């Protein structure tokens, strides 16, 4: 069989924008003219709230309400996710991105697919390319590896990215499992780490969803009922919340003032749990004054905090909260000296669940602002309208008066 060359794969999939390692200058295709659309706040300025979730913390619901209303984002500590797992997931992500380009391109995300390797999915909305690459993993990482590399022994691929053996070269030196169904000999595989990480994130996302609903004024029982009828589904049913793991890589950049790691967007999720390791890059847009047409905003850097995770309110939570909590506009900038990776757990309801404003938050003077949508419906709208998607699922005044 004749294998396609890297450049054939690149032109076929349009997946890999650039061989970042080898370029000495930011090419025109990646040079953004408007990185300074809003000023960037100084480090001494406003700080995205940090909320301690541990049992001893007080006023957590009030803190959550304030953070979600004024920022749409916050960092959490005391969340219970072991720091060792965060380190291992970072090593796993770095191992994947260290694969040779050819190997990554074999896993290129198909034009109509969710999973795989490639540019940020929002790339199609911007005239310039971003200084990043990503792996998107929906479902089980092992099934994912099997689909992406069907001719390979997927276990061999995944277990190479053991925390102790992070380089792709190790592939050829490690003993392969004799039977693909057998567990590899190493005690932790990349696939295991991702599976374990997703499980931890799922528990934390559920806890945060409940707390955020309670911070909106729902009782514990009401928050639980919401969970069962809406975003988790009945307790005894398989499935529950769905999630996608998005691993992002931002290589070092020779001219960070002209390149964009990930352009401004909101997440199309209920909420996103983001691990940004120890390299700064995430910025959230803080709206400072919003009186009519006089709307000023600034970019605020979210500083890395050891062991902390960032929570972004997503578009679907904005719908659920009837607009009280706003999804946060955010972006990632790049730098000259450290290769940054981030891992986003993008969490939404089961595919068949309709997300709509919670009954208790809708009243006589305040009808439902949004119409019900499923996650797949919303993603399809977002894929066409991008930053106009939320506005397009708003009810007209006439329709909200009749419901
Ligand atoms: O890398 C980051 O800090 C942001 C990533 C992000 O916004 C995303 O994956 O949606
Ligand atoms: Fe995002």
mmCIF file of C-alpha atoms and ligand atoms in Angstrom:
data_model
loop_
_atom_site.group_PDB
_atom_site.id
_atom_site.type_symbol
_atom_site.label_atom_id
_atom_site.label_comp_id
_atom_site.label_asym_id
_atom_site.label_seq_id
_atom_site.Cartn_x
_atom_site.Cartn_y
_atom_site.Cartn_z
ATOM 1 C CA UNK A 1 0.000 0.000 0.000
ATOM 2 C CA UNK A 2 1.294 3.486 -0.849
ATOM 3 C CA UNK A 3 1.112 5.727 2.168
ATOM 4 C CA UNK A 4 0.158 9.367 1.545
ATOM 5 C CA UNK A 5 2.849 11.897 2.375
ATOM 6 C CA UNK A 6 2.415 14.407 5.171
ATOM 7 C CA UNK A 7 1.708 17.237 2.736
ATOM 8 C CA UNK A 8 -0.940 15.155 0.938
ATOM 9 C CA UNK A 9 -2.592 14.460 4.254
ATOM 10 C CA UNK A 10 -2.373 18.131 5.168
ATOM 11 C CA UNK A 11 -4.019 19.341 1.986
ATOM 12 C CA UNK A 12 -6.620 16.596 2.199
ATOM 13 C CA UNK A 13 -7.695 17.282 5.751
ATOM 14 C CA UNK A 14 -6.793 20.947 6.031
ATOM 15 C CA UNK A 15 -6.026 19.857 9.539
ATOM 16 C CA UNK A 16 -2.531 20.896 10.393
ATOM 17 C CA UNK A 17 -2.027 24.600 9.885
ATOM 18 C CA UNK A 18 1.681 24.860 10.288
ATOM 19 C CA UNK A 19 4.801 23.055 11.312
ATOM 20 C CA UNK A 20 5.117 25.311 14.354
ATOM 21 C CA UNK A 21 8.462 23.901 15.455
ATOM 22 C CA UNK A 22 10.267 24.964 12.321
ATOM 23 C CA UNK A 23 8.939 28.482 11.619
ATOM 24 C CA UNK A 24 11.035 31.450 12.662
ATOM 25 C CA UNK A 25 8.446 34.143 11.868
ATOM 26 C CA UNK A 26 4.677 34.343 12.092
ATOM 27 C CA UNK A 27 3.489 33.929 8.483
ATOM 28 C CA UNK A 28 0.762 36.151 7.072
ATOM 29 C CA UNK A 29 -1.737 33.271 7.318
ATOM 30 C CA UNK A 30 -1.328 33.400 11.117
ATOM 31 C CA UNK A 31 -0.868 37.164 11.655
ATOM 32 C CA UNK A 32 -3.890 38.687 13.430
ATOM 33 C CA UNK A 33 -4.375 42.420 12.963
ATOM 34 C CA UNK A 34 -6.767 42.955 15.889
ATOM 35 C CA UNK A 35 -5.305 41.251 18.959
ATOM 36 C CA UNK A 36 -5.822 44.477 20.888
ATOM 37 C CA UNK A 37 -9.522 44.917 20.194
ATOM 38 C CA UNK A 38 -9.923 45.553 23.940
ATOM 39 C CA UNK A 39 -7.266 46.632 26.430
ATOM 40 C CA UNK A 40 -5.715 43.966 28.629
ATOM 41 C CA UNK A 41 -6.135 44.618 32.348
ATOM 42 C CA UNK A 42 -2.972 44.990 34.383
ATOM 43 C CA UNK A 43 -1.996 42.193 36.722
ATOM 44 C CA UNK A 44 -2.945 44.375 39.710
ATOM 45 C CA UNK A 45 -6.431 44.973 38.345
ATOM 46 C CA UNK A 46 -9.569 42.889 38.691
ATOM 47 C CA UNK A 47 -9.084 39.188 39.413
ATOM 48 C CA UNK A 48 -11.316 36.333 38.324
ATOM 49 C CA UNK A 49 -12.787 34.942 41.580
ATOM 50 C CA UNK A 50 -11.204 31.928 43.261
ATOM 51 C CA UNK A 51 -13.733 29.759 45.108
ATOM 52 C CA UNK A 52 -12.822 27.107 47.655
ATOM 53 C CA UNK A 53 -15.225 24.165 47.376
ATOM 54 C CA UNK A 54 -13.965 22.246 50.382
ATOM 55 C CA UNK A 55 -16.361 21.384 53.168
ATOM 56 C CA UNK A 56 -15.012 24.027 55.527
ATOM 57 C CA UNK A 57 -15.602 26.904 53.112
ATOM 58 C CA UNK A 58 -18.455 29.308 53.871
ATOM 59 C CA UNK A 59 -20.792 31.359 51.671
ATOM 60 C CA UNK A 60 -19.931 29.239 48.661
ATOM 61 C CA UNK A 61 -23.339 29.695 47.007
ATOM 62 C CA UNK A 62 -23.146 33.479 47.321
ATOM 63 C CA UNK A 63 -19.630 33.450 45.908
ATOM 64 C CA UNK A 64 -20.784 31.299 43.003
ATOM 65 C CA UNK A 65 -23.712 33.602 42.254
ATOM 66 C CA UNK A 66 -21.468 36.677 42.259
ATOM 67 C CA UNK A 67 -18.829 35.014 40.085
ATOM 68 C CA UNK A 68 -21.349 33.700 37.553
ATOM 69 C CA UNK A 69 -23.254 36.983 37.358
ATOM 70 C CA UNK A 70 -20.312 39.280 37.034
ATOM 71 C CA UNK A 71 -17.703 37.122 35.280
ATOM 72 C CA UNK A 72 -19.196 33.892 33.923
ATOM 73 C CA UNK A 73 -15.985 32.236 35.068
ATOM 74 C CA UNK A 74 -14.088 31.408 38.242
ATOM 75 C CA UNK A 75 -11.294 29.185 39.511
ATOM 76 C CA UNK A 76 -12.008 26.401 41.993
ATOM 77 C CA UNK A 77 -9.747 24.980 44.681
ATOM 78 C CA UNK A 78 -10.636 22.342 47.265
ATOM 79 C CA UNK A 79 -12.357 20.409 44.456
ATOM 80 C CA UNK A 80 -10.966 17.029 45.432
ATOM 81 C CA UNK A 81 -9.319 16.153 42.103
ATOM 82 C CA UNK A 82 -5.907 14.686 43.038
ATOM 83 C CA UNK A 83 -2.996 16.930 41.956
ATOM 84 C CA UNK A 84 -1.167 13.810 40.727
ATOM 85 C CA UNK A 85 -3.969 13.125 38.244
ATOM 86 C CA UNK A 86 -3.703 16.672 36.889
ATOM 87 C CA UNK A 87 0.020 16.149 36.369
ATOM 88 C CA UNK A 88 -0.561 12.824 34.630
ATOM 89 C CA UNK A 89 -3.204 14.235 32.305
ATOM 90 C CA UNK A 90 -0.811 16.993 31.310
ATOM 91 C CA UNK A 91 1.893 14.433 30.524
ATOM 92 C CA UNK A 92 -0.619 12.400 28.502
ATOM 93 C CA UNK A 93 -1.640 15.498 26.519
ATOM 94 C CA UNK A 94 1.979 16.502 25.890
ATOM 95 C CA UNK A 95 2.708 12.949 24.746
ATOM 96 C CA UNK A 96 -0.082 13.076 22.187
ATOM 97 C CA UNK A 97 1.056 16.419 20.792
ATOM 98 C CA UNK A 98 4.661 15.183 20.628
ATOM 99 C CA UNK A 99 3.633 12.543 18.083
ATOM 100 C CA UNK A 100 5.084 12.984 14.603
ATOM 101 C CA UNK A 101 2.829 15.084 12.351
ATOM 102 C CA UNK A 102 2.070 12.101 10.139
ATOM 103 C CA UNK A 103 0.807 10.114 13.059
ATOM 104 C CA UNK A 104 -1.414 12.966 14.243
ATOM 105 C CA UNK A 105 -2.784 13.499 10.757
ATOM 106 C CA UNK A 106 -3.859 9.874 10.553
ATOM 107 C CA UNK A 107 -6.214 10.866 13.349
ATOM 108 C CA UNK A 108 -7.418 14.069 11.631
ATOM 109 C CA UNK A 109 -10.951 15.068 12.540
ATOM 110 C CA UNK A 110 -13.231 14.481 9.549
ATOM 111 C CA UNK A 111 -15.039 17.572 8.216
ATOM 112 C CA UNK A 112 -18.361 16.400 9.669
ATOM 113 C CA UNK A 113 -16.964 14.770 12.829
ATOM 114 C CA UNK A 114 -16.326 15.755 16.424
ATOM 115 C CA UNK A 115 -13.413 13.528 17.410
ATOM 116 C CA UNK A 116 -9.881 13.710 16.170
ATOM 117 C CA UNK A 117 -6.876 15.915 15.626
ATOM 118 C CA UNK A 118 -6.875 19.331 13.982
ATOM 119 C CA UNK A 119 -7.385 23.044 14.202
ATOM 120 C CA UNK A 120 -9.751 24.605 16.688
ATOM 121 C CA UNK A 121 -13.254 23.959 15.408
ATOM 122 C CA UNK A 122 -14.039 27.681 15.479
ATOM 123 C CA UNK A 123 -11.310 28.321 12.872
ATOM 124 C CA UNK A 124 -13.798 28.519 10.026
ATOM 125 C CA UNK A 125 -15.237 31.747 11.474
ATOM 126 C CA UNK A 126 -11.967 33.658 11.270
ATOM 127 C CA UNK A 127 -9.894 34.818 8.313
ATOM 128 C CA UNK A 128 -6.599 34.020 10.044
ATOM 129 C CA UNK A 129 -5.336 30.728 11.442
ATOM 130 C CA UNK A 130 -4.615 30.137 15.110
ATOM 131 C CA UNK A 131 -1.354 29.234 16.790
ATOM 132 C CA UNK A 132 -2.651 25.959 18.157
ATOM 133 C CA UNK A 133 -3.624 22.391 17.468
ATOM 134 C CA UNK A 134 -6.015 20.130 19.316
ATOM 135 C CA UNK A 135 -7.235 16.614 19.983
ATOM 136 C CA UNK A 136 -10.937 16.189 20.625
ATOM 137 C CA UNK A 137 -12.009 13.016 22.395
ATOM 138 C CA UNK A 138 -15.681 12.147 22.567
ATOM 139 C CA UNK A 139 -16.608 8.874 24.258
ATOM 140 C CA UNK A 140 -14.096 6.314 25.466
ATOM 141 C CA UNK A 141 -10.461 7.076 24.667
ATOM 142 C CA UNK A 142 -9.808 3.440 23.836
ATOM 143 C CA UNK A 143 -12.691 3.214 21.348
ATOM 144 C CA UNK A 144 -11.492 6.511 20.031
ATOM 145 C CA UNK A 145 -7.968 5.202 19.420
ATOM 146 C CA UNK A 146 -9.452 2.135 17.693
ATOM 147 C CA UNK A 147 -11.461 4.310 15.331
ATOM 148 C CA UNK A 148 -8.651 6.717 14.644
ATOM 149 C CA UNK A 149 -5.938 4.167 14.059
ATOM 150 C CA UNK A 150 -7.920 1.131 12.838
ATOM 151 C CA UNK A 151 -4.905 -0.684 11.413
ATOM 152 C CA UNK A 152 -2.922 -0.390 14.564
ATOM 153 C CA UNK A 153 -3.059 -2.030 17.864
ATOM 154 C CA UNK A 154 -4.752 0.820 19.721
ATOM 155 C CA UNK A 155 -3.512 -0.383 23.061
ATOM 156 C CA UNK A 156 0.045 -0.141 21.854
ATOM 157 C CA UNK A 157 -0.589 3.445 20.834
ATOM 158 C CA UNK A 158 -2.224 4.506 24.019
ATOM 159 C CA UNK A 159 0.004 2.746 26.457
ATOM 160 C CA UNK A 160 3.111 4.330 25.061
ATOM 161 C CA UNK A 161 1.893 7.581 26.487
ATOM 162 C CA UNK A 162 2.449 6.310 29.919
ATOM 163 C CA UNK A 163 3.486 9.046 32.331
ATOM 164 C CA UNK A 164 6.870 7.367 32.624
ATOM 165 C CA UNK A 165 7.441 6.961 28.876
ATOM 166 C CA UNK A 166 6.145 10.120 27.275
ATOM 167 C CA UNK A 167 8.097 10.200 24.022
ATOM 168 C CA UNK A 168 6.716 8.742 20.813
ATOM 169 C CA UNK A 169 10.039 7.034 20.095
ATOM 170 C CA UNK A 170 9.313 4.666 22.909
ATOM 171 C CA UNK A 171 6.690 3.058 20.679
ATOM 172 C CA UNK A 172 9.246 0.835 19.052
ATOM 173 C CA UNK A 173 11.006 -0.172 22.218
ATOM 174 C CA UNK A 174 8.158 -1.217 24.398
ATOM 175 C CA UNK A 175 6.887 -4.774 24.506
ATOM 176 C CA UNK A 176 3.559 -4.917 22.668
ATOM 177 C CA UNK A 177 0.702 -6.749 24.308
ATOM 178 C CA UNK A 178 0.337 -10.156 22.662
ATOM 179 C CA UNK A 179 -3.422 -9.861 22.662
ATOM 180 C CA UNK A 180 -5.093 -6.519 21.959
ATOM 181 C CA UNK A 181 -7.742 -7.243 24.541
ATOM 182 C CA UNK A 182 -5.145 -7.723 27.247
ATOM 183 C CA UNK A 183 -4.089 -4.948 29.520
ATOM 184 C CA UNK A 184 -0.641 -3.678 28.643
ATOM 185 C CA UNK A 185 2.159 -4.346 31.064
ATOM 186 C CA UNK A 186 2.619 -0.754 32.189
ATOM 187 C CA UNK A 187 0.451 0.123 35.119
ATOM 188 C CA UNK A 188 -0.917 3.394 33.767
ATOM 189 C CA UNK A 189 -1.740 4.105 30.151
ATOM 190 C CA UNK A 190 -2.691 7.345 28.464
ATOM 191 C CA UNK A 191 -6.098 5.845 27.943
ATOM 192 C CA UNK A 192 -6.388 4.993 31.660
ATOM 193 C CA UNK A 193 -5.358 8.495 32.643
ATOM 194 C CA UNK A 194 -7.920 10.077 30.335
ATOM 195 C CA UNK A 195 -10.634 7.694 31.533
ATOM 196 C CA UNK A 196 -9.817 8.443 35.166
ATOM 197 C CA UNK A 197 -9.707 12.166 34.451
ATOM 198 C CA UNK A 198 -13.079 12.106 32.707
ATOM 199 C CA UNK A 199 -14.601 10.269 35.659
ATOM 200 C CA UNK A 200 -13.253 12.833 38.148
ATOM 201 C CA UNK A 201 -14.433 15.689 35.931
ATOM 202 C CA UNK A 202 -17.894 14.139 35.660
ATOM 203 C CA UNK A 203 -18.273 14.011 39.459
ATOM 204 C CA UNK A 204 -17.024 17.581 39.821
ATOM 205 C CA UNK A 205 -19.256 18.850 36.997
ATOM 206 C CA UNK A 206 -22.322 17.301 38.637
ATOM 207 C CA UNK A 207 -21.444 18.822 41.984
ATOM 208 C CA UNK A 208 -20.906 22.238 40.399
ATOM 209 C CA UNK A 209 -24.123 22.012 38.385
ATOM 210 C CA UNK A 210 -26.097 21.369 41.577
ATOM 211 C CA UNK A 211 -24.340 24.151 43.463
ATOM 212 C CA UNK A 212 -24.773 26.611 40.615
ATOM 213 C CA UNK A 213 -28.495 25.802 40.410
ATOM 214 C CA UNK A 214 -28.778 26.310 44.171
ATOM 215 C CA UNK A 215 -26.903 29.585 43.832
ATOM 216 C CA UNK A 216 -29.758 30.678 41.549
ATOM 217 C CA UNK A 217 -32.234 30.114 44.388
ATOM 218 C CA UNK A 218 -33.297 26.505 43.831
ATOM 219 C CA UNK A 219 -33.530 24.255 46.873
ATOM 220 C CA UNK A 220 -31.433 21.094 47.011
ATOM 221 C CA UNK A 221 -34.524 19.036 46.144
ATOM 222 C CA UNK A 222 -35.374 21.309 43.207
ATOM 223 C CA UNK A 223 -31.792 21.209 41.933
ATOM 224 C CA UNK A 224 -31.895 17.422 42.112
ATOM 225 C CA UNK A 225 -35.236 17.311 40.278
ATOM 226 C CA UNK A 226 -33.824 19.575 37.560
ATOM 227 C CA UNK A 227 -30.895 17.245 37.236
ATOM 228 C CA UNK A 228 -33.074 14.210 36.779
ATOM 229 C CA UNK A 229 -35.507 15.683 34.313
ATOM 230 C CA UNK A 230 -33.032 17.721 32.383
ATOM 231 C CA UNK A 231 -29.314 17.692 32.212
ATOM 232 C CA UNK A 232 -28.382 14.339 33.767
ATOM 233 C CA UNK A 233 -31.424 12.238 33.033
ATOM 234 C CA UNK A 234 -32.993 9.650 35.347
ATOM 235 C CA UNK A 235 -30.570 8.238 37.880
ATOM 236 C CA UNK A 236 -31.163 4.635 36.840
ATOM 237 C CA UNK A 237 -30.676 5.250 33.149
ATOM 238 C CA UNK A 238 -27.355 4.721 31.460
ATOM 239 C CA UNK A 239 -25.946 7.763 29.757
ATOM 240 C CA UNK A 240 -26.320 10.871 31.834
ATOM 241 C CA UNK A 241 -24.449 14.032 31.033
ATOM 242 C CA UNK A 242 -22.394 13.926 27.883
ATOM 243 C CA UNK A 243 -18.948 15.386 27.647
ATOM 244 C CA UNK A 244 -16.160 15.994 25.208
ATOM 245 C CA UNK A 245 -12.532 16.261 26.212
ATOM 246 C CA UNK A 246 -10.667 18.928 24.290
ATOM 247 C CA UNK A 247 -6.871 18.934 24.540
ATOM 248 C CA UNK A 248 -5.217 22.077 23.219
ATOM 249 C CA UNK A 249 -1.580 22.704 22.428
ATOM 250 C CA UNK A 250 -0.065 26.168 21.968
ATOM 251 C CA UNK A 251 3.529 25.885 20.744
ATOM 252 C CA UNK A 252 6.021 28.638 21.564
ATOM 253 C CA UNK A 253 5.610 31.537 19.173
ATOM 254 C CA UNK A 254 8.304 33.843 17.755
ATOM 255 C CA UNK A 255 5.965 36.871 17.778
ATOM 256 C CA UNK A 256 3.141 36.465 20.319
ATOM 257 C CA UNK A 257 1.842 40.000 19.704
ATOM 258 C CA UNK A 258 0.744 39.012 16.214
ATOM 259 C CA UNK A 259 -0.514 35.448 16.797
ATOM 260 C CA UNK A 260 -3.690 34.150 18.422
ATOM 261 C CA UNK A 261 -3.752 30.853 20.333
ATOM 262 C CA UNK A 262 -7.509 30.525 20.350
ATOM 263 C CA UNK A 263 -9.788 33.323 19.196
ATOM 264 C CA UNK A 264 -12.535 34.826 21.355
ATOM 265 C CA UNK A 265 -15.562 32.591 21.792
ATOM 266 C CA UNK A 266 -18.038 31.284 24.310
ATOM 267 C CA UNK A 267 -18.327 27.545 24.975
ATOM 268 C CA UNK A 268 -21.454 25.779 23.698
ATOM 269 C CA UNK A 269 -21.687 23.799 26.928
ATOM 270 C CA UNK A 270 -23.533 23.857 30.226
ATOM 271 C CA UNK A 271 -20.170 24.367 31.817
ATOM 272 C CA UNK A 272 -16.530 23.755 30.970
ATOM 273 C CA UNK A 273 -13.860 22.633 33.421
ATOM 274 C CA UNK A 274 -10.498 23.830 32.185
ATOM 275 C CA UNK A 275 -7.070 22.768 33.354
ATOM 276 C CA UNK A 276 -4.408 25.167 32.065
ATOM 277 C CA UNK A 277 -1.386 23.632 33.853
ATOM 278 C CA UNK A 278 1.181 26.224 34.919
ATOM 279 C CA UNK A 279 1.465 28.386 31.816
ATOM 280 C CA UNK A 280 -0.527 31.557 31.532
ATOM 281 C CA UNK A 281 -2.622 32.097 28.381
ATOM 282 C CA UNK A 282 -6.333 32.127 29.165
ATOM 283 C CA UNK A 283 -8.021 35.545 29.133
ATOM 284 C CA UNK A 284 -11.660 36.282 29.871
ATOM 285 C CA UNK A 285 -13.536 39.330 28.670
ATOM 286 C CA UNK A 286 -14.805 41.467 31.504
ATOM 287 C CA UNK A 287 -17.536 43.900 30.598
ATOM 288 C CA UNK A 288 -16.757 46.981 32.659
ATOM 289 C CA UNK A 289 -19.519 49.414 31.829
ATOM 290 C CA UNK A 290 -22.739 48.381 30.146
ATOM 291 C CA UNK A 291 -25.113 51.307 30.052
ATOM 292 C CA UNK A 292 -26.850 51.215 26.720
ATOM 293 C CA UNK A 293 -24.397 51.821 23.916
ATOM 294 C CA UNK A 294 -21.542 52.645 26.240
ATOM 295 C CA UNK A 295 -20.173 49.137 26.617
ATOM 296 C CA UNK A 296 -16.527 48.849 27.494
ATOM 297 C CA UNK A 297 -14.682 45.656 28.084
ATOM 298 C CA UNK A 298 -11.180 44.437 28.837
ATOM 299 C CA UNK A 299 -9.272 41.193 28.654
ATOM 300 C CA UNK A 300 -8.340 39.799 32.045
ATOM 301 C CA UNK A 301 -5.686 37.093 32.286
ATOM 302 C CA UNK A 302 -6.613 34.102 34.448
ATOM 303 C CA UNK A 303 -3.347 33.369 36.272
ATOM 304 C CA UNK A 304 -2.389 29.706 36.631
ATOM 305 C CA UNK A 305 -2.835 28.518 40.231
ATOM 306 C CA UNK A 306 -1.272 25.187 41.177
ATOM 307 C CA UNK A 307 -3.994 22.552 41.485
ATOM 308 C CA UNK A 308 -6.866 24.895 40.580
ATOM 309 C CA UNK A 309 -9.381 24.316 37.802
ATOM 310 C CA UNK A 310 -11.196 27.005 35.846
ATOM 311 C CA UNK A 311 -14.957 26.861 35.396
ATOM 312 C CA UNK A 312 -16.579 28.614 32.434
ATOM 313 C CA UNK A 313 -20.315 29.194 32.275
ATOM 314 C CA UNK A 314 -21.391 27.912 28.855
ATOM 315 C CA UNK A 315 -24.173 29.027 26.509
ATOM 316 C CA UNK A 316 -26.517 26.233 27.632
ATOM 317 C CA UNK A 317 -26.244 27.330 31.268
ATOM 318 C CA UNK A 318 -27.118 30.826 30.158
ATOM 319 C CA UNK A 319 -30.302 29.355 28.644
ATOM 320 C CA UNK A 320 -31.023 27.257 31.761
ATOM 321 C CA UNK A 321 -30.604 30.298 34.025
ATOM 322 C CA UNK A 322 -32.876 32.352 31.745
ATOM 323 C CA UNK A 323 -30.007 34.747 31.079
ATOM 324 C CA UNK A 324 -29.052 35.434 34.703
ATOM 325 C CA UNK A 325 -25.663 33.792 34.325
ATOM 326 C CA UNK A 326 -23.835 34.758 31.144
ATOM 327 C CA UNK A 327 -21.514 32.507 29.198
ATOM 328 C CA UNK A 328 -18.038 33.992 29.325
ATOM 329 C CA UNK A 329 -16.212 35.263 26.235
ATOM 330 C CA UNK A 330 -12.653 33.972 26.451
ATOM 331 C CA UNK A 331 -9.543 33.427 24.340
ATOM 332 C CA UNK A 332 -6.033 32.024 24.666
ATOM 333 C CA UNK A 333 -2.898 34.020 23.901
ATOM 334 C CA UNK A 334 0.509 32.535 23.170
ATOM 335 C CA UNK A 335 4.006 33.242 24.390
ATOM 336 C CA UNK A 336 7.636 33.143 23.321
ATOM 337 C CA UNK A 337 9.081 30.714 25.826
ATOM 338 C CA UNK A 338 6.810 27.895 26.999
ATOM 339 C CA UNK A 339 4.756 25.385 25.123
ATOM 340 C CA UNK A 340 1.341 25.576 26.776
ATOM 341 C CA UNK A 341 -1.243 22.796 26.902
ATOM 342 C CA UNK A 342 -4.752 22.965 28.273
ATOM 343 C CA UNK A 343 -7.392 20.305 28.781
ATOM 344 C CA UNK A 344 -11.049 21.300 28.654
ATOM 345 C CA UNK A 345 -13.829 19.016 29.870
ATOM 346 C CA UNK A 346 -16.798 20.327 27.907
ATOM 347 C CA UNK A 347 -19.921 19.201 29.557
ATOM 348 C CA UNK A 348 -23.501 19.168 28.324
ATOM 349 C CA UNK A 349 -26.786 17.337 28.753
ATOM 350 C CA UNK A 350 -27.623 13.954 27.203
ATOM 351 C CA UNK A 351 -28.302 14.380 23.482
ATOM 352 C CA UNK A 352 -32.073 13.969 23.744
ATOM 353 C CA UNK A 353 -32.624 16.394 26.662
ATOM 354 C CA UNK A 354 -34.143 19.764 25.927
ATOM 355 C CA UNK A 355 -32.457 22.626 27.739
ATOM 356 C CA UNK A 356 -34.782 25.483 28.592
ATOM 357 C CA UNK A 357 -35.107 28.202 31.221
ATOM 358 C CA UNK A 358 -35.842 26.659 34.636
ATOM 359 C CA UNK A 359 -39.493 27.085 35.617
ATOM 360 C CA UNK A 360 -38.685 28.687 38.980
ATOM 361 C CA UNK A 361 -36.672 31.425 37.270
ATOM 362 C CA UNK A 362 -39.524 32.325 34.970
ATOM 363 C CA UNK A 363 -42.265 34.482 36.385
ATOM 364 C CA UNK A 364 -44.960 36.989 35.514
ATOM 365 C CA UNK A 365 -42.598 39.866 34.849
ATOM 366 C CA UNK A 366 -39.953 37.654 33.348
ATOM 367 C CA UNK A 367 -40.987 35.155 30.704
ATOM 368 C CA UNK A 368 -38.656 32.504 29.303
ATOM 369 C CA UNK A 369 -36.026 34.331 27.279
ATOM 370 C CA UNK A 370 -34.931 31.259 25.298
ATOM 371 C CA UNK A 371 -36.744 28.472 23.527
ATOM 372 C CA UNK A 372 -35.955 24.819 24.391
ATOM 373 C CA UNK A 373 -33.025 23.270 22.501
ATOM 374 C CA UNK A 374 -31.102 20.019 22.668
ATOM 375 C CA UNK A 375 -27.308 20.120 22.744
ATOM 376 C CA UNK A 376 -26.972 18.747 19.187
ATOM 377 C CA UNK A 377 -29.502 21.338 17.920
ATOM 378 C CA UNK A 378 -27.617 24.134 19.614
ATOM 379 C CA UNK A 379 -24.248 22.933 18.285
ATOM 380 C CA UNK A 380 -25.643 22.943 14.803
ATOM 381 C CA UNK A 381 -26.921 26.526 15.218
ATOM 382 C CA UNK A 382 -23.555 27.562 16.696
ATOM 383 C CA UNK A 383 -21.766 25.920 13.779
ATOM 384 C CA UNK A 384 -23.624 28.259 11.443
ATOM 385 C CA UNK A 385 -24.080 31.458 13.436
ATOM 386 C CA UNK A 386 -21.206 31.352 15.947
ATOM 387 C CA UNK A 387 -21.491 34.438 18.203
ATOM 388 C CA UNK A 388 -25.063 35.095 17.042
ATOM 389 C CA UNK A 389 -26.220 31.597 18.088
ATOM 390 C CA UNK A 390 -27.600 32.496 21.525
ATOM 391 C CA UNK A 391 -29.553 35.430 20.153
ATOM 392 C CA UNK A 392 -31.061 33.155 17.520
ATOM 393 C CA UNK A 393 -32.577 30.818 20.129
ATOM 394 C CA UNK A 394 -34.227 33.703 21.993
ATOM 395 C CA UNK A 395 -37.974 33.777 21.949
ATOM 396 C CA UNK A 396 -39.683 36.695 20.375
ATOM 397 C CA UNK A 397 -41.775 38.707 22.806
ATOM 398 C CA UNK A 398 -45.027 37.371 21.328
ATOM 399 C CA UNK A 399 -44.004 33.721 21.707
ATOM 400 C CA UNK A 400 -42.920 34.124 25.350
ATOM 401 C CA UNK A 401 -46.228 35.750 26.273
ATOM 402 C CA UNK A 402 -48.065 32.651 25.108
ATOM 403 C CA UNK A 403 -46.148 30.149 27.231
HETATM 404 O O1 LIG B 1 -6.546 26.942 26.310
HETATM 405 C C1 LIG B 1 -7.327 27.654 26.920
HETATM 406 O O2 LIG B 1 -7.007 28.251 27.944
HETATM 407 C C2 LIG B 1 -8.730 27.856 26.408
HETATM 408 C C3 LIG B 1 -9.272 26.684 25.653
HETATM 409 C C4 LIG B 1 -10.693 26.876 25.256
HETATM 410 O O3 LIG B 1 -11.255 27.910 25.423
HETATM 411 C C5 LIG B 1 -11.454 25.766 24.658
HETATM 412 O O4 LIG B 1 -10.892 24.678 24.415
HETATM 413 O O5 LIG B 1 -12.671 25.981 24.407
HETATM 414 FE FE1 LIG B 2 -13.414 27.701 25.260
#
